[in-house]
Coordinates of C-alpha atoms and ligand atoms in Angstrom, one line a residue:
X43 CA 0.0 0.0 0.0
X44 CA 1.3 3.5 -0.9
X45 CA 2.0 6.4 1.4
X46 CA -1.0 7.9 3.2
X47 CA -1.7 11.6 3.2
X48 CA -3.3 14.0 5.6
X49 CA -4.0 16.9 3.3
X50 CA -7.0 16.5 1.0
X51 CA -6.9 18.5 -2.2
X52 CA -10.2 19.9 -3.5
X53 CA -11.5 21.3 -6.7
X54 CA -14.9 22.9 -6.8
X55 CA -16.2 25.8 -4.7
X56 CA -19.7 26.6 -3.6
X57 CA -21.4 28.6 -0.9
X58 CA -21.2 27.2 2.6
X59 CA -24.3 28.0 4.4
X60 CA -26.5 26.3 1.8
X61 CA -24.2 23.4 1.3
X62 CA -26.1 20.2 0.4
X63 CA -24.3 17.0 -0.7
X64 CA -25.0 16.0 -4.2
X65 CA -24.6 12.2 -3.5
X66 CA -26.0 9.9 -0.9
X67 CA -23.8 8.5 1.9
X68 CA -21.4 11.4 2.3
X69 CA -21.8 11.2 6.1
X70 CA -20.8 7.6 6.1
X71 CA -17.8 8.2 3.8
X72 CA -16.7 11.1 6.1
X73 CA -16.9 8.7 9.0
X74 CA -14.4 6.5 7.3
X75 CA -12.0 9.4 6.8
X76 CA -12.6 10.5 10.4
X77 CA -11.9 7.0 11.8
X78 CA -8.7 6.8 9.8
X79 CA -7.5 10.2 11.1
X80 CA -8.3 9.6 14.7
X81 CA -7.8 5.9 15.3
X82 CA -4.2 4.7 14.8
X83 CA -5.0 1.1 15.6
X84 CA -7.7 1.3 12.8
X85 CA -5.0 2.7 10.5
X86 CA -2.7 -0.3 11.1
X87 CA -5.6 -2.7 10.6
X88 CA -6.7 -0.9 7.4
X89 CA -3.2 -1.1 6.0
X90 CA -3.3 -4.9 6.4
X91 CA -6.9 -5.6 5.3
X92 CA -9.0 -2.5 4.4
X93 CA -12.4 -4.3 4.1
X94 CA -12.0 -6.2 7.3
X95 CA -10.9 -3.1 9.2
X96 CA -13.9 -1.1 7.9
X97 CA -16.3 -4.0 8.8
X98 CA -14.8 -4.2 12.3
X99 CA -15.3 -0.5 12.8
X100 CA -19.0 -0.8 11.8
X101 CA -18.6 1.0 8.5
X102 CA -18.2 -2.0 6.2
X103 CA -20.5 -0.4 3.6
X104 CA -17.7 2.0 2.5
X105 CA -15.8 0.8 -0.5
X106 CA -12.1 0.8 0.4
X107 CA -11.3 1.6 -3.2
X108 CA -13.1 4.9 -2.8
X109 CA -11.5 5.6 0.6
X110 CA -8.0 4.9 -0.7
X111 CA -8.4 7.8 -3.2
X112 CA -8.7 10.1 -0.1
X113 CA -6.0 8.4 1.9
X114 CA -3.3 7.2 -0.4
X115 CA -1.2 9.9 -2.1
X116 CA -0.5 8.1 -5.4
X117 CA -4.1 7.2 -5.9
X118 CA -5.2 10.8 -5.1
X119 CA -2.8 12.2 -7.6
X120 CA -3.8 9.7 -10.2
X121 CA -7.5 10.5 -9.7
X122 CA -6.8 14.2 -9.9
X123 CA -4.8 13.7 -13.1
X124 CA -7.6 11.7 -14.6
X125 CA -5.5 8.5 -14.8
X126 CA -8.0 6.6 -12.8
X127 CA -11.7 7.4 -12.4
X128 CA -12.7 9.7 -9.5
X129 CA -15.7 8.2 -7.9
X130 CA -18.6 10.6 -7.3
X131 CA -18.4 10.2 -3.5
X132 CA -14.7 11.2 -3.6
X133 CA -15.5 14.2 -5.8
X134 CA -18.3 15.3 -3.4
X135 CA -16.1 14.8 -0.4
X136 CA -13.4 17.0 -2.0
X137 CA -16.0 19.6 -2.8
X138 CA -17.2 19.5 0.9
X139 CA -13.7 20.1 2.2
X140 CA -13.2 22.9 -0.2
X141 CA -16.4 24.6 0.9
X142 CA -15.2 24.3 4.6
X143 CA -11.8 25.8 3.7
X144 CA -13.5 28.6 1.8
X145 CA -15.6 29.3 4.8
X146 CA -12.6 29.7 7.1
X147 CA -10.9 31.9 4.5
X148 CA -14.0 34.0 4.2
X149 CA -14.0 34.7 7.9
X150 CA -10.2 35.5 7.9
X151 CA -10.7 37.7 4.8
X152 CA -13.8 39.5 6.1
X153 CA -13.3 43.1 7.1
X154 CA -14.7 45.3 9.8
X155 CA -16.5 48.2 8.3
X156 CA -14.4 50.6 10.4
X157 CA -11.1 51.3 8.5
X158 CA -9.0 51.7 11.7
X159 CA -10.2 48.3 13.0
X160 CA -9.7 46.8 9.6
X161 CA -6.1 48.0 9.2
X162 CA -5.2 46.9 12.8
X163 CA -6.8 43.5 12.4
X164 CA -5.0 43.0 9.1
X165 CA -1.7 43.7 10.8
X166 CA -2.6 41.2 13.5
X167 CA -3.4 38.6 10.8
X168 CA -0.1 39.4 9.1
X169 CA 1.9 39.1 12.4
X170 CA 0.3 35.7 12.9
X171 CA 2.5 34.5 10.0
X172 CA 5.7 35.6 11.9
X173 CA 4.4 34.2 15.2
X174 CA 2.9 30.9 14.2
X175 CA 4.0 30.2 10.6
X176 CA 2.0 30.0 7.4
X177 CA 0.2 26.7 8.1
X178 CA -1.3 27.9 11.3
X179 CA -2.0 31.3 9.9
X180 CA -4.4 29.6 7.4
X181 CA -6.4 28.2 10.3
X182 CA -6.7 31.2 12.5
X183 CA -9.8 33.2 11.6
X184 CA -9.2 36.3 13.8
X185 CA -12.9 36.5 14.7
X186 CA -14.3 39.8 15.8
X187 CA -15.4 38.7 19.3
X188 CA -16.0 35.8 21.6
X189 CA -18.6 36.0 24.4
X190 CA -18.5 33.7 27.4
X191 CA -21.9 32.8 28.9
X192 CA -20.5 31.0 32.0
X193 CA -17.9 31.7 34.5
X194 CA -15.2 29.0 34.1
X195 CA -15.7 25.5 32.7
X196 CA -16.7 22.1 34.1
X197 CA -14.7 20.0 31.8
X198 CA -11.2 20.5 33.0
X199 CA -9.3 19.2 30.0
X200 CA -5.6 18.6 30.8
X201 CA -4.6 20.4 27.6
X202 CA -6.8 23.5 27.9
X203 CA -5.0 26.1 25.9
X204 CA -6.7 29.0 27.6
X205 CA -6.4 27.4 31.1
X206 CA -10.1 27.8 32.0
X207 CA -11.0 28.5 35.6
X208 CA -13.2 26.2 37.6
X209 CA -16.8 26.5 36.8
X210 CA -18.7 29.0 38.9
X211 CA -22.1 29.6 37.4
X212 CA -23.8 30.8 34.2
X213 CA -25.8 33.7 32.8
X214 CA -29.4 32.8 32.5
X215 CA -31.3 34.0 29.4
X216 CA -33.7 36.1 31.5
X217 CA -35.2 39.4 30.6
X218 CA -32.3 41.5 31.8
X219 CA -29.6 39.4 30.1
X220 CA -31.6 39.1 26.9
X221 CA -31.8 42.9 26.7
X222 CA -28.1 43.2 27.5
X223 CA -27.2 40.5 25.0
X224 CA -29.2 42.0 22.1
X225 CA -27.9 45.4 22.9
X226 CA -24.2 44.2 22.8
X227 CA -24.8 42.4 19.5
X228 CA -26.2 45.6 18.1
X229 CA -23.2 47.5 19.3
X230 CA -20.9 45.1 17.4
X231 CA -23.1 45.4 14.3
X232 CA -22.9 49.2 14.5
X233 CA -19.1 49.3 15.2
X234 CA -17.9 46.7 12.8
X235 CA -20.7 46.0 10.3
X236 CA -23.1 43.1 10.3
X237 CA -21.1 41.0 7.7
X238 CA -18.1 41.0 10.0
X239 CA -19.9 40.8 13.4
X240 CA -21.7 37.6 12.3
X241 CA -18.4 35.8 12.7
X242 CA -18.3 36.3 16.5
X243 CA -19.0 33.2 18.7
X244 CA -20.3 32.4 22.1
X245 CA -17.6 30.6 24.1
X246 CA -13.9 30.9 25.0
X247 CA -12.6 29.5 28.2
X248 CA -16.0 28.0 28.7
X249 CA -18.0 25.0 27.6
X250 CA -21.1 26.1 25.7
X251 CA -23.3 23.3 27.1
X252 CA -22.5 24.3 30.7
X253 CA -25.1 27.0 30.1
X254 CA -28.6 25.4 30.0
X255 CA -29.8 28.5 28.0
X256 CA -27.0 28.4 25.5
X257 CA -29.3 27.7 22.6
X258 CA -31.5 30.7 23.5
X259 CA -28.5 33.0 23.4
X260 CA -27.6 31.6 20.1
X261 CA -31.0 32.0 18.6
X262 CA -31.1 35.7 19.7
X263 CA -27.6 36.0 18.0
X264 CA -29.1 34.6 14.8
X265 CA -32.0 37.0 15.2
X266 CA -29.8 40.0 15.5
X267 CA -26.9 39.2 13.1
X268 CA -28.5 36.7 10.7
X269 CA -26.0 33.8 11.3
X270 CA -25.8 31.0 13.9
X271 CA -22.2 31.1 15.2
X272 CA -20.2 27.9 15.3
X273 CA -20.3 25.8 18.4
X274 CA -17.5 23.7 19.7
X275 CA -18.5 21.4 22.6
X276 CA -16.3 19.0 24.6
X277 CA -19.3 17.3 26.1
X278 CA -21.5 16.1 23.2
X279 CA -22.3 12.9 25.2
X280 CA -23.1 14.6 28.5
X281 CA -26.7 14.9 27.3
X282 CA -26.7 13.3 23.9
X283 CA -30.4 14.1 23.3
X284 CA -29.7 17.8 23.9
X285 CA -26.8 17.5 21.4
X286 CA -29.1 15.8 18.9
X287 CA -31.7 18.5 19.2
X288 CA -29.1 21.2 19.0
X289 CA -27.8 19.8 15.7
X290 CA -31.4 19.7 14.4
X291 CA -31.8 23.3 15.6
X292 CA -28.7 24.4 13.7
X293 CA -30.2 23.0 10.5
X294 CA -33.2 25.3 10.8
X295 CA -30.9 28.4 10.9
X296 CA -28.3 30.0 8.7
X297 CA -25.3 28.0 10.0
X298 CA -22.6 25.7 8.8
X299 CA -20.2 23.4 10.6
X300 CA -20.2 22.6 14.3
X301 CA -17.4 20.9 16.2
X302 CA -17.1 18.2 18.9
X303 CA -13.8 18.3 20.8
X304 CA -13.4 14.6 21.6
X305 CA -11.4 14.2 24.8
X306 CA -11.5 10.4 25.2
X307 CA -11.3 7.4 23.0
X308 CA -14.4 6.2 24.7
X309 CA -16.3 9.3 23.8
X310 CA -15.2 8.9 20.2
X311 CA -16.8 5.4 20.1
X312 CA -19.9 6.5 21.9
X313 CA -20.4 9.4 19.5
X314 CA -20.1 7.1 16.5
X315 CA -22.5 4.6 18.1
X316 CA -25.1 7.2 19.1
X317 CA -25.3 9.4 16.1
X318 CA -26.1 8.4 12.6
X319 CA -23.3 9.3 10.2
X320 CA -25.5 11.7 8.2
X321 CA -26.4 13.5 11.5
X322 CA -22.8 14.3 11.9
X323 CA -22.0 15.3 8.3
X324 CA -21.7 19.0 9.4
X325 CA -19.9 18.2 12.6
X326 CA -16.1 18.1 12.8
X327 CA -14.7 15.6 15.4
X328 CA -11.4 16.9 16.8
X329 CA -9.6 13.8 18.2
X330 CA -8.0 15.5 21.3
X331 CA -7.4 12.1 22.8
X332 CA -4.8 11.3 20.1
X333 CA -1.9 13.7 20.2
X334 CA -0.5 12.4 16.9
X335 CA -3.8 13.4 15.2
X336 CA -4.3 16.6 17.2
X337 CA -1.1 18.3 18.3
X338 CA -1.5 20.7 21.2
X339 CA -0.3 24.3 21.3
X340 CA 2.1 24.9 24.2
X341 CA -0.1 27.5 25.7
X342 CA -2.3 27.7 28.8
X343 CA -2.5 24.5 30.8
X344 CA -0.3 22.6 28.4
X345 CA 2.5 25.1 28.8
X346 CA 2.0 25.0 32.6
X347 CA 2.3 21.3 32.6
X348 CA 5.4 21.3 30.4
X349 CA 7.1 23.9 32.7
X350 CA 6.1 22.0 35.9
X351 CA 7.4 18.7 34.5
X352 CA 10.7 20.3 33.3
X353 CA 11.1 22.0 36.7
X354 CA 10.8 18.7 38.5
X355 CA 13.1 16.9 36.0
X356 CA 10.2 14.7 34.6
X357 CA 9.8 13.7 30.9
X358 CA 7.1 15.5 28.9
X359 CA 5.1 12.7 27.2
X360 CA 4.0 14.8 24.2
X361 CA 5.5 17.2 21.7
X362 CA 5.9 20.8 22.9
X363 CA 7.6 24.0 21.9
X364 CA 8.3 26.7 24.5
X365 CA 9.5 29.1 21.9
X366 CA 7.1 28.9 18.9
X367 CA 4.4 27.8 21.3
X368 CA 1.4 28.2 19.0
X369 CA -1.9 29.4 20.4
X370 CA -5.5 28.4 20.2
X371 CA -6.7 32.0 20.4
X372 CA -8.5 33.1 17.3
X373 CA -9.9 36.5 18.0
X374 CA -8.5 39.9 17.1
X375 CA -11.2 41.9 18.7
X376 CA -13.2 41.6 21.8
X377 CA -13.6 39.0 24.6
X378 CA -16.6 39.4 26.9
X379 CA -17.8 37.5 29.9
X380 CA -21.5 38.0 30.5
X381 CA -21.8 36.7 34.1
X382 CA -18.7 38.8 35.2
X383 CA -19.6 41.7 32.9
X384 CA -16.1 42.4 31.6
X385 CA -14.8 43.1 28.1
X386 CA -11.2 43.0 26.8
X387 CA -9.5 43.8 23.5
X388 CA -7.3 40.8 22.6
X389 CA -5.2 39.4 19.8
X390 CA -3.3 36.1 19.5
X391 CA 0.4 35.8 20.3
X392 CA 2.9 33.2 21.3
X393 CA 2.5 32.1 24.9
X394 CA 5.0 33.8 27.2
X395 CA 5.3 34.4 30.9
X396 CA 3.4 37.6 30.5
X397 CA 0.8 36.2 28.1
X398 CA 0.6 32.5 29.1
X399 CA -2.7 31.9 27.4
X400 CA -1.5 32.8 23.9
X401 CA -3.2 36.1 23.5
X402 CA -2.5 39.6 24.6
X403 CA -4.9 41.7 26.6
X404 CA -4.5 45.2 25.2
X405 CA -7.3 46.9 27.1
X406 CA -10.1 45.9 29.5
X407 CA -12.9 47.2 31.5
X408 CA -16.2 46.2 33.2
X409 CA -19.6 47.1 31.9
X410 CA -23.2 47.1 33.0
X411 CA -24.9 48.2 29.7
X412 CA -24.6 48.1 25.9
X413 CA -23.8 51.8 26.0
X414 CA -20.7 51.1 28.1
X415 CA -19.7 48.3 25.7
X416 CA -20.2 50.8 22.9
X417 CA -18.0 53.4 24.6
X418 CA -15.2 50.8 25.2
X419 CA -15.3 49.4 21.7
X420 CA -15.2 52.9 20.3
X421 CA -12.3 53.9 22.5
X422 CA -10.3 50.8 21.6
X423 CA -10.8 51.5 17.9
X424 CA -9.8 55.1 18.3
X425 CA -6.9 54.7 20.7
X426 CA -5.8 51.1 21.1
X427 CA -5.5 50.0 17.4
X428 CA -2.4 51.9 16.3
X429 CA -2.3 52.7 12.6
X430 CA 1.3 53.7 12.5
X431 CA 4.3 54.1 14.8
X432 CA 4.4 57.3 16.8
X433 CA 7.7 59.1 17.4
X434 CA 8.0 57.9 21.0
X435 CA 7.3 54.2 20.2
X436 CA 10.1 51.6 20.4
X437 CA 11.2 50.0 17.2
X438 CA 12.1 46.4 16.8
X439 CA 11.2 43.1 15.3
X440 CA 8.4 41.0 16.9
X441 CA 10.4 37.8 16.7
X442 CA 14.0 38.6 16.0
X443 CA 15.1 35.1 16.7
X444 CA 13.0 33.7 13.8
X445 CA 13.0 36.7 11.4
X446 CA 15.7 37.5 8.9
X447 CA 16.4 40.7 7.0
X448 CA 18.2 40.1 3.7
X449 CA 19.7 43.0 1.8
X450 CA 19.1 42.4 -1.9
X451 CA 20.6 45.6 -3.2
X452 CA 21.1 49.2 -2.3
X453 CA 17.4 49.9 -2.2
X454 CA 15.8 46.5 -1.6
X455 CA 15.2 44.6 1.6
X456 CA 13.7 41.2 2.1
X457 CA 12.0 40.3 5.3
X458 CA 11.5 36.5 5.9
X459 CA 9.9 34.6 8.7
X460 CA 7.2 32.0 9.4
X461 CA 7.6 30.7 5.8
X462 CA 6.8 34.1 4.3
X463 CA 9.2 36.4 2.4
X464 CA 8.3 40.1 1.8
X465 CA 10.2 42.3 -0.6
X466 CA 10.5 46.0 0.4
X467 CA 11.6 48.1 -2.6
X468 CA 12.6 51.8 -2.5
X469 CA 14.5 51.6 0.8
X470 CA 17.3 54.1 0.5
X471 CA 20.4 52.7 2.2
X472 CA 18.8 49.2 2.6
X473 CA 21.8 47.8 4.5
X474 CA 21.8 50.7 6.9
X475 CA 18.1 50.4 7.5
X476 CA 18.3 46.7 8.0
X477 CA 21.2 46.9 10.5
X478 CA 19.4 49.6 12.5
X479 CA 16.1 47.6 12.5
X480 CA 18.0 44.5 13.5
X481 CA 19.5 46.3 16.5
X482 CA 16.2 48.0 17.4
X483 CA 15.7 51.5 18.8
X484 CA 14.2 52.9 22.0
X485 CA 12.0 55.2 19.9
X486 CA 11.1 55.9 16.3
X487 CA 12.4 59.4 16.9
X488 CA 15.9 58.1 17.7
X489 CA 15.8 55.7 14.8
X490 CA 15.0 58.6 12.4
X491 CA 17.6 60.9 13.9
X492 CA 20.3 58.2 13.5
X493 CA 19.3 57.7 9.9
X494 CA 19.5 61.5 9.3
X495 CA 23.0 61.5 10.8
X496 CA 23.9 58.7 8.4
X497 CA 22.8 60.9 5.5
X498 CA 19.3 59.5 4.8
X499 CA 16.0 61.4 4.4
X500 CA 13.8 61.6 7.5
X501 CA 10.5 61.5 5.6
X502 CA 11.6 58.6 3.5
X503 CA 12.7 56.7 6.6
X504 CA 9.3 57.3 8.3
X505 CA 7.4 56.1 5.2
X506 CA 9.5 52.9 4.9
X507 CA 9.1 52.2 8.6
X508 CA 5.3 52.4 8.4
X509 CA 5.3 50.2 5.4
X510 CA 7.2 47.7 7.4
X511 CA 4.9 48.2 10.4
X512 CA 1.9 47.2 8.3
X513 CA 3.5 43.9 7.5
X514 CA 3.1 42.8 11.1
X515 CA 6.8 42.0 11.5
X516 CA 7.4 44.7 14.2
X517 CA 6.5 44.4 17.8
X518 CA 3.4 46.5 18.6
X519 CA 3.9 49.7 20.6
X520 CA 1.8 48.3 23.5
X521 CA 3.8 45.1 23.6
X522 CA 7.2 46.1 24.9
X523 CA 6.7 45.4 28.6
X524 CA 7.8 41.8 28.3
X525 CA 10.9 42.8 26.3
X526 CA 11.8 45.4 28.9
X527 CA 11.3 42.7 31.5
X528 CA 13.9 40.8 29.5
X529 CA 11.7 37.8 28.9
X530 CA 12.4 37.9 25.2
X531 CA 15.5 39.3 23.4
X532 CA 15.2 42.7 21.7
X533 CA 16.9 41.7 18.5
X534 CA 19.3 38.9 17.7
X535 CA 18.7 38.1 14.1
X536 CA 21.5 37.9 11.5
X537 CA 21.7 39.9 8.3
X538 CA 23.0 38.6 5.0
X539 CA 24.4 41.5 3.1
Ligands
SF4_1696 S1 -10.5 23.1 26.4 FE1 -12.6 23.9 26.4 S2 -13.9 22.3 27.4 FE2 -11.7 21.9 27.9 S3 -11.3 22.9 29.9 FE3 -10.7 24.3 28.3 S4 -12.5 25.6 27.9 FE4 -13.2 23.8 29.0

């Protein structure tokens, strides 16, 4: 048998919210792919005897010849090239994956209606490449907001990337909270536009189903913004009938894919037993119980665990990276907690001592009314989303240890990091600029003065600096505390001249 593959290429594109499979049995076929991705003992059995392995897993109706086209590289390539026939079920599965990928891209490419927020968010999206690499960048949607409807979480996953607190109650969907909820959603619609605001979602360091009124909040969200936000639950089997009804409910609204975070192998089996394959067509199962299939970001509780084990000289039984930590944070916008009535402006970052949860808190306050949320959001957009560097702002690379500045010629500079290479043309004295940027400067003013002393034009220096700022490769003005605390180096990158 040939080499198996994890990435499934796709061809056709269609709209997501009205996606309907054009062949029967796609849910069952998806279950075969899902089983293969999550279950390594099934993989071994499948490699030896595909039909027997499928039958043993209770999905013997799947034709292994079809499944191979998704799982075996050579067959996939041959089918794509037309050298062997592409069965209809495989073509439909590819279309389905493409629609899902397009949906994620649409969220990432969506824009707030406010230009200041739009430019800031784009810079946060760009900086994600330098922080987390291109592959992860493609998965992070930089949603506009996340709203927690509980205080803490009951599930207590060992790997919790946002280190959720112990559960301590929920916000009921009573008259007061409904008024507040609808008011807040209208604020977001006003401040960032409906098309962007609809990509918010209603959990963070919380489990959606910990709130018995979760579905009511969601329905009001749909009412206000026209879209039912995605739900990820780690307890689909806590009350399977509720989950079933919830999935039915999502089909009656404008919605797309939901997700089950599957924390145990036992749950994986129970989910497959309880739900019909077609019921779960629009549900992604994330096999958290299998680290090989679902690598963990070294953020939050996972990072704590790694540090504790290293401190006590114990082995860490999974892959980790304390430098390029990854992050599960996916909001460049606002994080709210309804029971606690707080709101924060956040954006993803590598997990550090200062930001162990993999996101920066740029501003925060408490609120009692939608008007107060409105005032905070407006203030953040006006004052906490810098559009350019000011003269007193420090200048330096965000991740000097993994970013390189290559001088191509007298006026051309290349910035490379995270798998991305950006060419900056029209940089007078490119070698001088790169060297100064590599060293960093306590302020933009000092940087410009040094350039003037070296014979370069001040205005041109400022313009180049702000072009570079927009690429997301520089550390943000509000993010220098941890550097000053010497938890990360200012600048250590090498330059190739
Ligand atoms: S990962 Fe999700 S479900 Fe698990 S503890 Fe964290 S917030 Fe709760």
